[in-house]
Coordinates of C-alpha atoms in Angstrom, one line a residue:
M265 CA 27.9 29.6 25.5
I266 CA 30.1 28.2 28.1
A267 CA 29.6 25.9 31.0
D268 CA 32.2 26.3 33.9
R269 CA 33.1 23.9 36.5
T270 CA 32.8 25.8 39.9
F271 CA 35.7 25.4 42.5
A272 CA 32.9 23.8 44.8
S273 CA 32.3 21.1 42.3
T274 CA 32.4 17.5 43.5
E275 CA 33.0 14.5 41.7
E276 CA 29.2 13.8 41.2
Q277 CA 28.4 17.0 39.7
S278 CA 28.3 17.6 36.0
R279 CA 28.1 20.3 33.4
N280 CA 26.3 17.6 31.1
A281 CA 23.0 19.1 32.3
V282 CA 23.4 22.8 32.8
G283 CA 21.4 24.0 29.7
K284 CA 23.8 23.7 26.7
T285 CA 21.6 21.4 24.5
S286 CA 18.6 22.9 26.0
M287 CA 19.6 26.4 24.7
V288 CA 19.5 24.8 21.1
E289 CA 16.0 23.2 21.8
L290 CA 14.7 26.7 23.1
L291 CA 15.8 28.4 19.7
H292 CA 13.9 25.7 17.9
F293 CA 11.0 26.3 20.0
L294 CA 11.1 29.9 19.4
L295 CA 11.8 29.6 15.7
G296 CA 8.5 27.4 15.2
A297 CA 9.2 23.9 16.3
D298 CA 6.6 21.8 17.9
K299 CA 6.5 22.0 21.6
T300 CA 8.9 19.7 23.6
P301 CA 8.9 18.2 27.0
L302 CA 11.5 21.1 27.8
V303 CA 8.8 23.7 27.8
T304 CA 5.8 21.8 29.1
R305 CA 7.5 20.7 32.0
R306 CA 5.7 21.9 35.2
E307 CA 8.7 24.0 36.1
N308 CA 8.8 26.0 32.7
K309 CA 5.2 25.7 31.4
S310 CA 4.4 29.3 32.6
T311 CA 7.6 30.8 31.5
T312 CA 7.6 32.7 28.5
F313 CA 10.8 32.6 26.4
E314 CA 12.1 35.4 24.4
L315 CA 14.4 35.6 21.3
V316 CA 15.9 38.9 20.1
M317 CA 16.9 38.6 16.6
D318 CA 17.4 40.8 13.3
W319 CA 14.9 40.6 10.8
P320 CA 15.2 41.5 7.0
G321 CA 13.7 44.9 6.2
V322 CA 13.2 45.9 9.8
D323 CA 15.5 48.4 11.2
I324 CA 14.8 47.4 15.0
P325 CA 15.4 44.0 16.5
L326 CA 12.6 41.6 16.3
K327 CA 11.4 40.2 19.7
V328 CA 9.8 36.6 19.4
R329 CA 8.1 35.1 22.5
R330 CA 6.4 31.9 23.2
C331 CA 5.3 30.1 26.2
G332 CA 4.7 26.4 26.6
R333 CA 1.3 26.8 28.1
E334 CA 0.2 28.6 24.9
A335 CA 2.4 26.8 22.5
A336 CA 0.2 27.4 19.4
K337 CA 0.8 31.3 19.6
V338 CA 3.8 33.2 18.8
D339 CA 4.0 36.8 19.8
L340 CA 6.1 39.1 17.4
D341 CA 7.0 42.7 18.4
P342 CA 7.1 44.7 15.9
D343 CA 4.3 43.2 13.9
I344 CA 6.5 42.0 10.8
L345 CA 3.6 40.4 9.1
G346 CA 1.8 43.8 8.7
H347 CA -1.8 43.0 10.1
D348 CA -2.2 46.6 10.5
P349 CA -0.6 48.3 7.5
D350 CA -2.6 51.8 8.3
T351 CA -0.6 52.1 11.5
L352 CA 2.0 54.9 11.8
F353 CA 4.2 52.7 14.0
P354 CA 4.6 49.1 13.7
R355 CA 3.3 47.2 16.8
G356 CA 3.4 43.7 18.4
G357 CA 1.1 41.0 17.1
S358 CA 0.0 37.4 17.9
V359 CA 0.4 34.9 15.1
G360 CA -0.3 31.0 14.9
V361 CA 2.6 28.8 14.8
R362 CA 1.9 27.9 11.1
E363 CA 1.8 31.4 10.1
W364 CA 5.2 32.1 11.8
R365 CA 6.9 29.2 10.0
F366 CA 5.7 30.5 6.6
A367 CA 7.1 33.8 7.7
L368 CA 10.5 32.3 8.6
E369 CA 10.4 30.6 5.3
R370 CA 9.9 33.8 3.4
G371 CA 12.0 35.9 5.5
L372 CA 15.1 33.7 6.3
F373 CA 15.3 31.5 3.3
G374 CA 13.3 33.5 0.7
I375 CA 11.2 30.5 0.0
R376 CA 8.2 31.3 -2.4
E377 CA 4.7 29.9 -2.4
G378 CA 4.5 26.8 -4.5
D379 CA 8.2 25.7 -3.8
A380 CA 6.8 22.2 -2.8
G381 CA 9.6 20.1 -1.4
L382 CA 11.4 23.1 0.5
S383 CA 10.7 23.4 4.2
G384 CA 11.9 26.1 6.5
R385 CA 11.6 23.6 9.5
T386 CA 14.0 21.1 7.7
L387 CA 16.4 24.1 6.7
L388 CA 16.5 25.2 10.4
G389 CA 17.3 21.6 11.3
F390 CA 20.7 22.1 9.4
Y391 CA 21.2 25.4 11.0
L392 CA 20.6 24.3 14.4
R393 CA 21.2 20.5 14.7
R394 CA 19.7 19.1 17.5
T395 CA 21.2 16.5 19.7
E396 CA 17.9 15.0 20.7
K397 CA 17.0 14.4 17.1
N398 CA 20.3 12.8 16.3
G399 CA 21.4 15.9 14.3
F400 CA 25.0 14.9 14.5
A401 CA 24.7 11.4 13.2
D402 CA 24.5 12.4 9.4
A403 CA 26.0 15.4 7.9
L404 CA 23.5 15.2 5.0
R405 CA 20.4 15.0 7.1
P406 CA 19.3 17.3 10.1
N407 CA 17.9 14.3 12.0
T408 CA 17.6 10.3 11.3
Q409 CA 13.9 10.7 10.7
T410 CA 14.1 13.1 7.8
N411 CA 13.6 11.4 4.3
R412 CA 17.2 11.6 2.6
H413 CA 15.6 12.8 -0.6
H414 CA 13.9 15.5 1.1
A415 CA 17.1 16.5 3.0
T416 CA 19.2 16.5 -0.2
A417 CA 16.7 18.8 -2.0
N418 CA 17.0 21.3 0.8
L419 CA 20.7 21.1 1.0
C420 CA 20.8 21.7 -2.9
Y421 CA 18.7 24.8 -2.4
L422 CA 21.2 26.0 0.1
F423 CA 24.2 25.4 -2.4
G424 CA 22.3 27.0 -5.3
M425 CA 21.8 23.8 -7.2
D426 CA 18.7 22.6 -8.8
W427 CA 16.9 21.4 -5.7
A428 CA 13.6 20.5 -7.8
L429 CA 15.5 17.8 -9.9
A430 CA 16.7 16.4 -6.5
Q431 CA 13.3 16.4 -5.2
R432 CA 11.9 14.2 -8.1
Y433 CA 14.4 11.3 -6.8
G434 CA 12.1 11.5 -3.7
D435 CA 8.8 11.4 -5.9
L436 CA 10.2 8.3 -7.8
S437 CA 11.4 6.7 -4.5
E438 CA 7.6 7.0 -3.2
R439 CA 6.2 5.4 -6.3
E440 CA 8.7 2.7 -6.2
Q441 CA 8.1 1.9 -2.6
T442 CA 4.3 1.9 -3.4
R443 CA 4.8 -0.4 -6.2
R444 CA 6.9 -2.9 -4.2
K445 CA 4.2 -2.9 -1.6
L446 CA 1.7 -3.7 -4.1
S447 CA 3.7 -6.2 -5.7
A448 CA 4.2 -8.0 -2.4
A449 CA 0.6 -7.8 -1.8
T450 CA -0.2 -9.8 -5.1
K451 CA 1.3 -12.6 -3.2
D452 CA -1.6 -12.6 -0.7
P453 CA -4.5 -14.9 -1.4
V454 CA -6.7 -12.0 -1.0
W455 CA -5.3 -10.0 -3.7
K456 CA -6.5 -12.5 -6.2
D457 CA -10.0 -12.0 -5.2
I458 CA -9.8 -8.4 -5.3
V459 CA -7.6 -7.5 -8.2
G460 CA -6.2 -10.8 -9.7
R461 CA -3.3 -11.7 -11.9
S462 CA -2.8 -10.5 -15.6
G463 CA -3.0 -14.1 -16.9
D464 CA -6.1 -15.0 -15.0
L465 CA -7.9 -11.9 -15.9
R466 CA -6.8 -12.2 -19.6
G467 CA -8.6 -15.6 -19.5
Q468 CA -11.5 -14.4 -17.9
L469 CA -11.8 -11.6 -20.3
T470 CA -11.8 -13.9 -23.3
V471 CA -14.6 -15.9 -21.7
A472 CA -16.6 -12.9 -21.0
E473 CA -16.2 -11.4 -24.7
H474 CA -17.3 -14.9 -26.0
R475 CA -20.4 -15.0 -23.8
I476 CA -21.1 -11.4 -24.9
G477 CA -20.7 -12.2 -28.5
E478 CA -23.2 -15.1 -28.2
L479 CA -25.8 -13.3 -26.3
R480 CA -25.8 -10.6 -29.0
S481 CA -26.0 -13.1 -31.8
Q482 CA -29.0 -14.8 -30.0
I483 CA -30.7 -11.4 -29.3
A484 CA -30.1 -10.5 -33.1
E485 CA -31.7 -13.5 -34.2
F486 CA -34.5 -13.7 -31.6
Q487 CA -38.1 -13.8 -32.7
V488 CA -41.1 -13.6 -30.5
V489 CA -43.5 -16.5 -31.3
P490 CA -47.3 -16.0 -31.0
E491 CA -48.9 -18.2 -28.3
Y492 CA -45.3 -18.9 -27.0
E493 CA -46.7 -19.9 -23.5
E494 CA -49.5 -22.2 -24.8
I495 CA -46.9 -23.9 -27.0
R496 CA -44.6 -24.4 -24.0
R497 CA -47.4 -25.8 -21.8
E498 CA -48.5 -28.1 -24.5
A499 CA -44.8 -29.4 -24.9
E500 CA -44.6 -29.9 -21.4
R501 CA -47.8 -31.8 -21.5
V502 CA -46.6 -34.0 -24.3
D503 CA -43.3 -34.7 -22.4
A504 CA -45.5 -35.8 -19.3
R505 CA -47.6 -38.1 -21.4
I506 CA -44.5 -39.7 -22.9
R507 CA -43.0 -40.4 -19.4
A508 CA -46.3 -41.9 -18.3
L509 CA -46.3 -44.2 -21.4
R510 CA -42.9 -45.1 -20.8
E511 CA -43.5 -46.1 -17.1
Q512 CA -46.8 -47.9 -18.1
D513 CA -44.8 -50.0 -20.6
V514 CA -42.7 -51.2 -17.9
V515 CA -45.5 -52.5 -16.0
D516 CA -47.3 -54.1 -19.0
Q517 CA -43.8 -55.8 -20.0
R518 CA -43.3 -57.2 -16.5
N519 CA -47.1 -58.5 -16.7
L520 CA -46.6 -60.0 -20.2
A521 CA -43.6 -61.8 -19.0
D522 CA -45.6 -63.2 -15.9
A523 CA -48.6 -64.2 -18.3
E524 CA -46.3 -66.1 -20.7
R525 CA -44.5 -68.0 -17.7
S526 CA -47.9 -69.0 -16.3
M527 CA -49.0 -70.3 -19.7
E528 CA -46.0 -72.8 -19.6
E529 CA -47.0 -73.9 -16.3
A530 CA -50.5 -74.5 -16.9
R531 CA -50.6 -78.4 -17.7
E532 CA -53.5 -81.1 -17.6
P533 CA -53.3 -83.2 -14.2
G534 CA -53.0 -86.9 -14.4
H535 CA -53.9 -89.8 -11.8
D536 CA -51.8 -92.7 -12.8
Y537 CA -49.7 -92.0 -9.8
L538 CA -52.5 -92.9 -7.6
E539 CA -52.9 -96.3 -8.9
R540 CA -49.2 -96.9 -8.6
T541 CA -49.6 -95.7 -4.9
Y542 CA -52.5 -98.0 -4.1
A543 CA -50.9 -100.8 -5.9
E544 CA -47.9 -100.5 -3.8
M545 CA -50.1 -100.6 -0.6
G546 CA -52.0 -103.7 -1.9
V547 CA -55.1 -102.1 -2.3
L548 CA -57.1 -102.6 -5.6
L549 CA -59.4 -100.0 -6.8
G550 CA -62.8 -100.9 -7.9
D551 CA -64.6 -99.6 -11.2
Q552 CA -66.8 -97.1 -9.3
V553 CA -63.7 -95.6 -7.8
R554 CA -62.2 -95.4 -11.2
A555 CA -65.1 -93.8 -12.5
R556 CA -64.9 -91.0 -9.8
Y557 CA -61.3 -90.3 -10.9
D558 CA -62.2 -89.7 -14.3
Q559 CA -64.9 -87.1 -13.6
V560 CA -62.5 -85.2 -11.3
E561 CA -59.7 -85.4 -14.1
E562 CA -62.0 -84.0 -16.5
F563 CA -63.0 -81.1 -14.4
H564 CA -59.1 -80.5 -14.0
R565 CA -58.8 -80.6 -17.5
A566 CA -61.6 -78.0 -18.2
V567 CA -60.0 -75.6 -15.5
V568 CA -56.7 -75.7 -17.2
R569 CA -58.2 -75.0 -20.6
N570 CA -60.1 -72.0 -19.3
R571 CA -56.7 -70.7 -17.7
R572 CA -54.7 -71.1 -20.9
Q573 CA -57.4 -69.4 -22.9
Y574 CA -57.4 -66.5 -20.3
L575 CA -53.6 -66.2 -20.4
E576 CA -53.6 -66.4 -24.2
E577 CA -56.2 -63.5 -24.4
E578 CA -54.1 -61.5 -21.8
V579 CA -50.9 -62.0 -23.4
A580 CA -52.3 -60.9 -26.8
R581 CA -54.1 -57.9 -25.1
L582 CA -50.6 -56.9 -23.5
R583 CA -48.8 -57.2 -26.8
E584 CA -51.3 -55.2 -28.5
K585 CA -51.2 -52.5 -25.8
L586 CA -47.6 -52.2 -26.1
V587 CA -47.6 -51.9 -29.8
A588 CA -50.1 -49.3 -29.5
S589 CA -48.2 -47.6 -26.8
E590 CA -45.0 -47.4 -29.0
R591 CA -46.9 -46.0 -31.8
E592 CA -48.5 -43.3 -29.6
R593 CA -45.0 -42.7 -28.3
K594 CA -43.6 -42.1 -31.5
E595 CA -46.6 -39.6 -32.6
L596 CA -46.0 -37.8 -29.5
G597 CA -42.1 -37.6 -30.0
D598 CA -42.7 -36.2 -33.3
R599 CA -45.1 -33.6 -31.9
Q600 CA -42.7 -32.9 -29.1
A601 CA -39.7 -32.3 -31.6
G602 CA -41.9 -29.9 -33.7
L603 CA -42.8 -27.8 -30.5
L604 CA -39.3 -27.7 -29.4
R605 CA -38.1 -26.5 -32.7
T606 CA -40.8 -23.7 -32.6
L607 CA -39.6 -22.8 -29.0
K608 CA -35.9 -22.9 -30.2
E609 CA -36.5 -20.7 -33.3
G610 CA -38.2 -18.0 -31.4
G611 CA -39.4 -17.2 -27.8
A612 CA -41.6 -15.0 -25.5
L613 CA -41.0 -11.3 -25.1
D614 CA -40.0 -11.8 -21.4
T615 CA -37.5 -14.2 -22.6
L616 CA -35.9 -11.6 -24.9
T617 CA -35.9 -9.1 -21.8
V618 CA -34.1 -11.6 -19.8
M619 CA -31.6 -12.2 -22.4
Q620 CA -31.0 -8.4 -22.8
S621 CA -30.6 -8.1 -18.9
A622 CA -27.9 -10.9 -19.0
L623 CA -26.1 -9.1 -21.9
A624 CA -26.0 -6.1 -19.7
K625 CA -24.6 -7.7 -16.8
E626 CA -22.1 -9.6 -18.7
E627 CA -21.0 -6.1 -20.4
A628 CA -20.7 -4.6 -17.0
H629 CA -18.6 -7.5 -15.6
K630 CA -16.3 -7.2 -18.7
Q631 CA -15.7 -3.6 -18.0
L632 CA -14.9 -4.5 -14.3
L633 CA -12.4 -7.2 -15.4
Q634 CA -10.9 -4.6 -18.0
R635 CA -10.2 -2.2 -15.4
R636 CA -8.8 -4.7 -13.1
F637 CA -6.6 -5.8 -15.8
E638 CA -5.4 -2.6 -16.8
A639 CA -4.6 -1.9 -13.0
V640 CA -2.6 -5.0 -12.9
R641 CA -0.8 -4.3 -16.2
T642 CA 0.1 -0.8 -15.1
L643 CA 1.4 -2.3 -11.7
E644 CA 3.4 -4.9 -13.8
Q645 CA 4.7 -2.3 -16.2
S646 CA 5.3 0.3 -13.5
R647 CA 8.9 -1.1 -12.4
R648 CA 10.0 -0.7 -16.1
Q649 CA 8.6 2.8 -16.4
I650 CA 10.2 3.8 -13.0
D651 CA 13.6 2.4 -14.3
Q652 CA 13.3 4.5 -17.4
E653 CA 12.4 7.6 -15.5
K654 CA 15.2 7.0 -13.2
A655 CA 17.8 6.7 -16.1
A656 CA 16.3 9.9 -17.7
L657 CA 16.5 11.7 -14.5
E658 CA 20.0 10.6 -13.7
D659 CA 21.1 11.9 -17.1
E660 CA 19.0 15.2 -16.5
V661 CA 20.6 15.8 -13.1
Q662 CA 24.0 15.2 -14.3
S663 CA 23.6 17.6 -17.0
D664 CA 22.3 20.1 -14.6
I665 CA 25.6 19.5 -12.4
E666 CA 27.7 20.1 -15.3
A667 CA 25.7 23.2 -16.1
R668 CA 26.2 24.6 -12.6
R669 CA 29.7 23.7 -12.5
E670 CA 30.5 27.2 -10.9
Q671 CA 28.4 26.5 -8.0
E672 CA 29.9 23.1 -7.6
Q673 CA 33.4 24.3 -7.6
Q674 CA 32.5 27.1 -5.1
A675 CA 31.1 24.5 -2.8
S676 CA 34.1 22.2 -3.2
L677 CA 36.7 24.9 -2.8
L678 CA 35.1 26.3 0.3
F679 CA 34.9 22.8 1.9
N680 CA 38.6 22.2 0.8
R681 CA 39.7 25.5 2.2
F682 CA 38.1 24.8 5.7
A683 CA 39.4 21.4 5.9
E684 CA 42.8 22.1 5.0
Y685 CA 42.7 24.8 7.3
L686 CA 42.2 22.2 10.0
Y687 CA 44.3 19.4 8.7
G688 CA 46.4 20.7 6.0
D689 CA 46.5 19.5 2.5
A690 CA 47.5 15.8 3.2
R691 CA 44.0 14.6 3.6
A692 CA 42.8 15.7 0.2
P693 CA 39.6 17.1 1.1
Y694 CA 36.8 17.5 -1.4
L695 CA 33.0 17.9 -2.0
T696 CA 31.3 16.6 -5.0
F697 CA 27.7 16.3 -6.4
Q698 CA 27.2 13.1 -8.4
A699 CA 24.0 11.9 -10.2
R700 CA 23.1 8.4 -9.3
R701 CA 20.3 6.0 -10.5
S702 CA 18.1 6.3 -7.4
H703 CA 19.6 9.5 -5.7
L704 CA 21.6 12.8 -5.9
E705 CA 24.9 11.9 -4.0
I706 CA 26.7 14.8 -2.2
E707 CA 30.0 13.3 -1.0
L708 CA 32.2 14.7 1.4
K709 CA 35.8 13.5 1.5
L710 CA 38.4 13.4 3.9
E711 CA 41.0 10.9 4.0
A712 CA 41.3 8.7 7.0
D713 CA 37.9 9.9 8.3
D714 CA 37.1 6.9 10.3
S715 CA 37.4 8.4 13.8
T716 CA 34.5 10.1 15.4
G717 CA 36.5 13.3 15.9
I718 CA 37.4 13.7 12.0
S719 CA 33.8 12.8 11.1
N720 CA 32.5 15.7 13.2
M721 CA 35.0 18.2 11.8
K722 CA 34.1 17.0 8.4
M723 CA 30.7 17.9 9.4
F724 CA 31.8 21.4 10.7
C725 CA 33.4 22.1 7.4
F726 CA 30.3 21.1 5.7
D727 CA 28.0 23.1 7.6
L728 CA 30.2 26.1 7.2
A729 CA 30.3 25.8 3.3
W730 CA 26.8 25.6 2.9
A731 CA 25.9 28.3 5.4
V732 CA 28.4 30.8 3.7
I733 CA 27.1 30.0 0.2
A734 CA 23.5 30.4 1.2
H735 CA 24.0 33.6 2.9
R736 CA 25.9 34.9 -0.1
G737 CA 23.1 34.1 -2.3
G738 CA 20.3 35.4 -0.1
R739 CA 19.0 31.9 0.4
G740 CA 19.7 31.4 4.1
P741 CA 20.0 33.5 7.4
D742 CA 23.4 35.0 8.7
F743 CA 23.8 32.5 11.7
L744 CA 24.8 28.8 12.4
V745 CA 24.5 27.1 15.6
H746 CA 26.7 23.9 16.9
D747 CA 26.0 22.2 20.2
S748 CA 29.0 20.9 22.1
K749 CA 28.5 17.4 20.8
L750 CA 30.1 18.2 17.5
Y751 CA 33.4 18.7 19.4
D752 CA 33.3 15.2 21.2
G753 CA 36.5 13.2 20.5
V754 CA 38.2 16.2 18.4
D755 CA 41.6 16.6 19.1
E756 CA 42.3 20.1 21.0
R757 CA 44.3 21.3 18.0
Q758 CA 41.4 20.9 15.6
V759 CA 39.0 22.6 18.4
A760 CA 41.2 25.5 18.4
R761 CA 41.5 25.8 14.5
A762 CA 37.7 25.1 13.9
L763 CA 36.9 27.9 16.5
E764 CA 39.6 30.4 14.8
L765 CA 38.1 29.2 11.4
A766 CA 34.5 30.0 12.4
A767 CA 35.4 33.4 13.9
T768 CA 37.3 34.5 10.8
V769 CA 34.7 33.2 8.1
T770 CA 31.7 34.7 10.1
R771 CA 33.6 38.0 10.5
E772 CA 34.5 38.1 6.8
E773 CA 30.7 37.1 5.5
G774 CA 28.8 39.2 8.2
M775 CA 27.6 36.3 10.1
Q776 CA 27.3 34.9 13.6
Y777 CA 28.6 31.3 14.9
I778 CA 27.1 30.2 18.1
V779 CA 28.7 27.1 19.6
T780 CA 28.0 25.7 23.3
M781 CA 31.2 24.1 25.1
N782 CA 32.6 22.9 28.3
S783 CA 34.9 25.3 29.8
D784 CA 37.8 22.5 29.8
D785 CA 37.3 21.9 26.0
L786 CA 37.6 25.6 25.5
A787 CA 40.6 25.6 27.8
K788 CA 42.3 23.2 25.5
A789 CA 41.8 25.5 22.3
E790 CA 43.1 28.4 24.4
R791 CA 46.1 26.5 25.3
M792 CA 46.6 26.0 21.4
G793 CA 46.5 29.9 21.1
F794 CA 42.7 30.7 20.4
D795 CA 41.6 33.8 22.4
A796 CA 38.1 33.0 23.2
T797 CA 37.7 36.4 25.4
P798 CA 35.9 38.3 22.7
H799 CA 33.5 35.8 21.9
V800 CA 32.3 34.3 25.1
I801 CA 28.6 35.1 25.7
E802 CA 27.1 36.0 29.2
P803 CA 26.0 34.5 31.3
R804 CA 28.3 31.7 31.8
L805 CA 26.7 28.7 33.0
D806 CA 28.3 26.3 35.8
D807 CA 27.5 23.0 37.5
S808 CA 26.2 24.7 40.7
D809 CA 22.7 24.3 41.7
T810 CA 21.7 27.5 40.4
G811 CA 24.2 28.0 37.5
G812 CA 22.2 26.1 34.9
L813 CA 20.5 28.0 32.1
F814 CA 17.1 28.0 34.0
G815 CA 18.5 29.0 37.5
F816 CA 17.5 25.8 39.1
R817 CA 18.1 22.1 38.7
F818 CA 15.1 20.0 37.4

């Protein structure tokens, strides 16, 4: 498809928006891609787009129709899916996009049910690289969002290599990413509460097992004592009486100390001090007065004697009471010890039930700890296991590559032939498959391939190589589509030789090469001797207001 510049074009006009890339987007839409803004715009939403293509096993062309307004439905004419096998002549039918994708996988690529890892949409992404998806950024991926392992597996399928082995790299990669995320999560404090660490869990398991052993031993030796509750209540009464006696002893000892101190202070009074006092005052006391003093003194002596007698009796009583209390406390202590021995050696039936319940809880807790411990150990051991599987897979893939030496040589020779046609043999081009620890490496080598133009031509040779091999093996369709972006920055000599090569190879292989280009880029190739006349598809687009793919400017 060519985009021309009209004679009336101004400097402000451009051929960059006339529909070259849109054509590739429409092909994807008709071949099962999700709807894009291109077909859901107000101007295009009601338009039904149609693709006419050959279909394996059908003698007449297949017409595929799809509209942005009803993007979930695809109209097929004839009905290649055979919805009405009894009809004499095939007729059209509507299918869902998912069903159409499955039909494309079976019809164009020979993908069987159960070929997990292969995707018709991924493969079509290689056949029709999309500028909007950065399809020209990496020769080994149809777009930058595609998983590299998944893309490599699909490329291996096109080359006739063991794609299932390549897919296993992706499975290991997903497991490793999961392991890394979980390993990172173990550093979070929340992880310790939910799962824990193996060292902590090992210690907790030890404690739980010891506790379970103790409970089992206690239950095995447990005896139910008759009148257990009565014995327990008596033990409580004895304990309360012992406490009460101790409290009373404290009071009695304090009273005893007070009584003994009072005995020391209780002395007979004297009146000699009165005579000295009066003598100093010059007063002589008569005999009558002295008689009165003697009577008072005798009275005081009687009071003191009575008080000392009372205190002596109180001290004796308190001492006797303390001795009796000590004797009772000893008897009660002996009784309490006997009761406690009885309770310790046996117990009540409800106590046995509680112990059995505690044992069940401890065993359940141990099982939970065991599962958490096994999960953590599995995580800790997974890195070593994944490394071992990677090493084994690397050996297996390398052995398979050596066993499929013929397929590898075919791919390398085709790539070498195409690259030498463009650049000669000075750049030593080659293509190899190499098993690595973490991925299957497909290496495209073209010396001095730093420039964008040379990198683009390396992609061109690579795409042409796998497309030819897949078509020969019945694993791919008979077309290859490139947008004009592939030729950005490419020397005019290589543009000419690439178009010549594509025309020659597709003619020899019974294939079709579709490319969109600006007319001035094509003119450069024509100046180098390429005759584009037989290959240009009508209509030719131009940069006028009505010369675009849709006949109008958005």
